[in-house]
Coordinates of C-alpha atoms and ligand atoms in Angstrom, one line a residue:
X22 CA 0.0 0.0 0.0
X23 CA 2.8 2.3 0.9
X24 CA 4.6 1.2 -2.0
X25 CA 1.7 2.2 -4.3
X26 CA 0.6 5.2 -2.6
X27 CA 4.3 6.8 -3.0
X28 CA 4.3 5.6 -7.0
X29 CA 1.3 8.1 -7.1
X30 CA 2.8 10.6 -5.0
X31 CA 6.0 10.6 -7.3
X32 CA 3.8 10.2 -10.3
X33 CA 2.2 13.3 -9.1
X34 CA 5.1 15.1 -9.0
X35 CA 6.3 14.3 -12.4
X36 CA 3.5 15.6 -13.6
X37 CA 4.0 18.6 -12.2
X38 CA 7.3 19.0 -13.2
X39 CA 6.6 18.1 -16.7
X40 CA 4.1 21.1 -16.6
X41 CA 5.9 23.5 -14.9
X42 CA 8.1 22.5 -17.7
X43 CA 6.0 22.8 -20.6
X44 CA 4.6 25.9 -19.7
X45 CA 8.7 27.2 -19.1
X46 CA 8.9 25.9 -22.7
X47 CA 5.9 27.4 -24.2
X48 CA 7.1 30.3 -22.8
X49 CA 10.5 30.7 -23.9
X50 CA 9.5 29.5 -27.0
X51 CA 6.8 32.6 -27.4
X52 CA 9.6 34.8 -26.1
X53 CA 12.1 33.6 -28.9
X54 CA 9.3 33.8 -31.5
X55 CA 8.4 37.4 -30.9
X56 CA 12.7 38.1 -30.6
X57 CA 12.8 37.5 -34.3
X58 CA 12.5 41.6 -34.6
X59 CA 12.7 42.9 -31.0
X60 CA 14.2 40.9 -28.0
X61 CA 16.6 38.6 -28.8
X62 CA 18.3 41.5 -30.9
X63 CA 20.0 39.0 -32.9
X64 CA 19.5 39.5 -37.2
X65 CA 20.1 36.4 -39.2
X66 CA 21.5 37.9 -42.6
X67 CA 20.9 35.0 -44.9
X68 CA 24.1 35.5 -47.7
X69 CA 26.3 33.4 -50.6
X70 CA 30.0 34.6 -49.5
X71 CA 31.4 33.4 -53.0
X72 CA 30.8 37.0 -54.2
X73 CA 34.2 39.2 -53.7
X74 CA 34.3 42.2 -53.4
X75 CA 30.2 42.0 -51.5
X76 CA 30.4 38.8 -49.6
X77 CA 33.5 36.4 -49.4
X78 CA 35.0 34.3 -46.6
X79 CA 38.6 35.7 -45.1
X80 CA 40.1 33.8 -42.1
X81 CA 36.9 32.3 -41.4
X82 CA 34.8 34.9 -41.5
X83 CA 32.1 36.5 -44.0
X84 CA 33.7 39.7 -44.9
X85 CA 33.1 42.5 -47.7
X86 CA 30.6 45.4 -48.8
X87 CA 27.1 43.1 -47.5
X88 CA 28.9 42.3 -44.0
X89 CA 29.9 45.7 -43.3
X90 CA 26.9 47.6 -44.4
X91 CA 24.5 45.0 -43.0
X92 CA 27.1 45.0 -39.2
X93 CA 26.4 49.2 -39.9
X94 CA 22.7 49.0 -40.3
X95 CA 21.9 46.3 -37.0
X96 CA 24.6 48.8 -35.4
X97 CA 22.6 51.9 -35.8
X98 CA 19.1 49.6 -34.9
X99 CA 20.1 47.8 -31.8
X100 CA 20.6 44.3 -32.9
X101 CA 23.3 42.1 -33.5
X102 CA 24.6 40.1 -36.9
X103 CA 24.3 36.8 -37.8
X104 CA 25.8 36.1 -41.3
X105 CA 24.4 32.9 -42.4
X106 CA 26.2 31.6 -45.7
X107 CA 24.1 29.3 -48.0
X108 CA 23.7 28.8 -51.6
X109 CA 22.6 32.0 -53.9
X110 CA 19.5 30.5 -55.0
X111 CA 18.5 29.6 -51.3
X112 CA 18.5 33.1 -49.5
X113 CA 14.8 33.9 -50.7
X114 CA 13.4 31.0 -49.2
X115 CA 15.6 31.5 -46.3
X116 CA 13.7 35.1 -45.9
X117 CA 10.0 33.8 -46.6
X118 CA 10.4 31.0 -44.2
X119 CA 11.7 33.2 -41.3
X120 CA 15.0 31.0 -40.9
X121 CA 16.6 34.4 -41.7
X122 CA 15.6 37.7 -41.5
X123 CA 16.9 39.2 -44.5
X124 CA 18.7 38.8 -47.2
X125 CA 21.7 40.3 -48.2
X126 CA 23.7 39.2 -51.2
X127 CA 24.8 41.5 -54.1
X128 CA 20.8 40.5 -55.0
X129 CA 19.6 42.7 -57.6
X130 CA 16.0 44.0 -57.3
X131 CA 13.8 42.1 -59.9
X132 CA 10.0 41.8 -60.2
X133 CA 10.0 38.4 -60.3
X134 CA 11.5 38.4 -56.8
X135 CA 9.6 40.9 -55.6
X136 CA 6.9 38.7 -55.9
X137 CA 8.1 36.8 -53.0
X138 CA 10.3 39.6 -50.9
X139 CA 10.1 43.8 -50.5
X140 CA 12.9 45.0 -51.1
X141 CA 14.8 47.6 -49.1
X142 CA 15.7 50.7 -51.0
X143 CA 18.9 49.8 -53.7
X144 CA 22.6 50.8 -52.1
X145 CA 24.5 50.0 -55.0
X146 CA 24.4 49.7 -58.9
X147 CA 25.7 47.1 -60.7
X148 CA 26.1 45.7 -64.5
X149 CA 26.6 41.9 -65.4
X150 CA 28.9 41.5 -67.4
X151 CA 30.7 39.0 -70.2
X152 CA 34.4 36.8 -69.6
X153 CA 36.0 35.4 -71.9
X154 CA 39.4 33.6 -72.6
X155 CA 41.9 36.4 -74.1
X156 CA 42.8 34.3 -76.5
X157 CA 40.9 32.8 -79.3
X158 CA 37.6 33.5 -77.7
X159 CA 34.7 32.9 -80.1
X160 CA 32.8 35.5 -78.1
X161 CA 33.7 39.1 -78.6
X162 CA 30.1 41.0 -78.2
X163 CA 27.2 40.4 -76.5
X164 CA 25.8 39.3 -80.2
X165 CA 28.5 36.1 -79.9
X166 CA 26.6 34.5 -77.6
X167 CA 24.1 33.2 -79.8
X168 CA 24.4 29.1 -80.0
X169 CA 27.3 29.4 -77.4
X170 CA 27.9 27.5 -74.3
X171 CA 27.8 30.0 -71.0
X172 CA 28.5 29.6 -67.5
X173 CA 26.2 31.6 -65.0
X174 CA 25.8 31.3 -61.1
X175 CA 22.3 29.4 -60.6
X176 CA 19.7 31.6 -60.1
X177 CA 20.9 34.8 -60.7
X178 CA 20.2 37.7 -63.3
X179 CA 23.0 36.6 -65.0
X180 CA 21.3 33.2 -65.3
X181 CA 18.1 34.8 -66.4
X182 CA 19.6 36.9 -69.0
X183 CA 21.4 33.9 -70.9
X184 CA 18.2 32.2 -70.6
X185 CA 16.9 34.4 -73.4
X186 CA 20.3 34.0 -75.8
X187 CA 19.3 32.1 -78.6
X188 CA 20.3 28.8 -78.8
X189 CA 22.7 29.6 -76.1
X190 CA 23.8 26.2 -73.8
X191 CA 23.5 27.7 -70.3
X192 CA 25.9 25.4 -67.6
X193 CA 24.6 26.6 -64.1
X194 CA 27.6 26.2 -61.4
X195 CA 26.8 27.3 -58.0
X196 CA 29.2 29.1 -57.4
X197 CA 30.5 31.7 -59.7
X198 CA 34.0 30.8 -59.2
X199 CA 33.6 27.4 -60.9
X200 CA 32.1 28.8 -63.8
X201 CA 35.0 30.9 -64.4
X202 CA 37.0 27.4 -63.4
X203 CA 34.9 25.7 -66.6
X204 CA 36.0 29.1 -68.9
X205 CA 39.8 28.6 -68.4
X206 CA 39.4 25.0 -68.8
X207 CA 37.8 25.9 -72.0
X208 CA 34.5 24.3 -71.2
X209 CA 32.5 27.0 -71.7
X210 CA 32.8 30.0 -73.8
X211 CA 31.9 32.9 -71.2
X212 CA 30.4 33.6 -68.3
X213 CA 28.1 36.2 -67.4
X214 CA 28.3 37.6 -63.8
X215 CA 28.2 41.0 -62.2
X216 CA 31.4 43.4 -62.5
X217 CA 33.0 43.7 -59.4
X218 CA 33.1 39.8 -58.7
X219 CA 34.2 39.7 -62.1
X220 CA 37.3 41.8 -61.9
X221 CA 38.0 39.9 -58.6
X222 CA 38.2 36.5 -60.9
X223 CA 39.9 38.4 -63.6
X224 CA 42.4 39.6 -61.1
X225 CA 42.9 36.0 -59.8
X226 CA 42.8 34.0 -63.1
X227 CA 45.6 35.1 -65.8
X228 CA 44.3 34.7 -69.5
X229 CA 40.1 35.6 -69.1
X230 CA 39.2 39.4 -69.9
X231 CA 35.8 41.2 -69.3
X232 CA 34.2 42.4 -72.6
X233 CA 33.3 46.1 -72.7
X234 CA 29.8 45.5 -73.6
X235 CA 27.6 44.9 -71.1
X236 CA 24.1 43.7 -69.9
X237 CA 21.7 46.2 -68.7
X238 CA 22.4 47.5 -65.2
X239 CA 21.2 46.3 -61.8
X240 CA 20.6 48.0 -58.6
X241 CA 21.5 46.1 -55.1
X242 CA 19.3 45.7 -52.5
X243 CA 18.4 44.1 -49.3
X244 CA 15.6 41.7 -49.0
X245 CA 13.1 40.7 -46.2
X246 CA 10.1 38.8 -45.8
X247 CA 6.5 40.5 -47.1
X248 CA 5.3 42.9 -44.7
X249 CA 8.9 42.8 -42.5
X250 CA 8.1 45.8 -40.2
X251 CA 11.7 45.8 -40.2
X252 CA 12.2 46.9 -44.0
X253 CA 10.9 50.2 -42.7
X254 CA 13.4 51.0 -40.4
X255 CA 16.1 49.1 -42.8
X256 CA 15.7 52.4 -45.3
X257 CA 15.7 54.7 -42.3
X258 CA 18.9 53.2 -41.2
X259 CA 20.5 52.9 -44.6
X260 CA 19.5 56.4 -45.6
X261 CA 21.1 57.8 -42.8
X262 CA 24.3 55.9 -43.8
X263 CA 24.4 56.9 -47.3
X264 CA 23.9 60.6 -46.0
X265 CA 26.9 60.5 -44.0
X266 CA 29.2 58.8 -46.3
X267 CA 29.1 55.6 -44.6
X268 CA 28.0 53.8 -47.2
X269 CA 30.4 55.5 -49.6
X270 CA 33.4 54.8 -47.5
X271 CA 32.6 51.1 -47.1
X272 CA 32.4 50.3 -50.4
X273 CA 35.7 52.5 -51.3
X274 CA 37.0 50.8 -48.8
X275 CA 36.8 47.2 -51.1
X276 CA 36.6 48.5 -54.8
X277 CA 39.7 50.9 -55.6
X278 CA 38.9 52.5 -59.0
Ligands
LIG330 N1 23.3 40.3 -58.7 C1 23.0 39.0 -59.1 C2 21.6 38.6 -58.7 O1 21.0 39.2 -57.8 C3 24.0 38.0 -58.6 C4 24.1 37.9 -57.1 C5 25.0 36.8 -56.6 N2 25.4 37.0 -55.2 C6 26.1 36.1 -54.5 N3 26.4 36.5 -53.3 N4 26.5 35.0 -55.0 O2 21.0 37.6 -59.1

């Protein structure tokens, strides 16, 4: 009987415990929830750090253009960064599913995205651009392209554009560094990318040139979920740090011209 009578007794307090522990759970989980923008004052920047001079990886950490502008922007707001690094074509879904809270990744501002994101207001222009071999390259123009094989990182504008070249065989690498690998190995006939990244692989691969024509041009921004409260604030923040030569300074800082 006594035997019985303190299995209920300890039954009894498991229970309890379990529920004081459930509701401790429920609770911190409500807490983190609602953190996502004010409490735990921790941003997830959701990036693709194969992108020199915007977003690259130097002694183990994300550095460039992105980083610093982003690390400025949480600065001035009152949160702290957390640069996740993924693959290019998963930051949107990244930012509608909440596991980050924004995007941030040399992304150019297209409709077709803007479908799924807002977009902040653009920091930065860019153009994508053509690389070829220097020597004996069948491409020489934008025209050239027709029929031709072309390397792109997947899922960006550059990918897009070549999608329209006539008869053009697109090879999608994930990384725009192995599409400029496939070009000097003579595997592909160009690549399109944006500029800056592309005089970073120019700079680092003798024997590829960029074309002076060029695609139409871009403007970067940053992207957050639909409705983000956040993106608000975002353009405050960034406005103020274009206005006082912030943003100016940052990206002198990585592209001398
Ligand atoms: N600007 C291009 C786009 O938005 C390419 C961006 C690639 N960025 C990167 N971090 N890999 O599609």
């Amino acid at each position: 009987m006594k035997k019985i009578l303190s299995a209920i007794l300890a039954g009894a307090m498991l229970c309890t415990s379990a529920l004081m522990f459930s509701a401790c759970g429920g609770n911190a989980s409500s807490t983190a929830d609602s953190s996502k923008t004010e409490d735990a004052k921790v941003l997830h920047m959701a990036t693709n750090a194969a992108f020199e001079p915007y977003e690259y990886v130097e002694s183990n950490e994300v550095v460039g253009i992105d980083a610093e502008i982003a690390k400025a922007i949480c600065d001035k707001l009152g949160y702290q960064l957390q640069i996740d690094d993924m693959e290019f074509d998963a930051i949107i879904t990244a930012v509608t599913t909440g596991k980050a809270d924004f995007g941030m990744a040399g992304m150019t501002i297209t409709d077709e995205r803007k479908q799924s994101v807002d977009f902040t207001d653009p920091y930065t222009n860019a153009v994508q651009v053509i690389i070829v071999n220097e020597e004996d390259s069948k491409v020489a123009s934008k025209a050239d392209l027709e029929g031709k094989a072309i390397g792109v990182q997947l899922g960006t504008t550059g990918d897009l554009y070549v999608s329209d070249v006539n008869d053009a065989k697109v090879e999608r690498f994930s990384k725009g560094a192995d599409a400029v690998l496939a070009l000097t190995q003579g595997k592909v006939d160009a690549v399109v990318i944006d500029n800056q990244p592309a005089k970073a692989f120019v700079a680092q691969n003798p024997g590829i040139k960029i074309l002076e024509e060029d695609f139409a041009n871009e403007e970067y921004a940053i992207c957050l979920a639909k409705g983000n409260e956040l993106t608000a604030k975002f353009n405050t923040a960034l406005k103020e740090l274009k206005d006082d030569g912030t943003v100016d300074s940052i990206i002198k800082k990585y592209i001398k011209e």
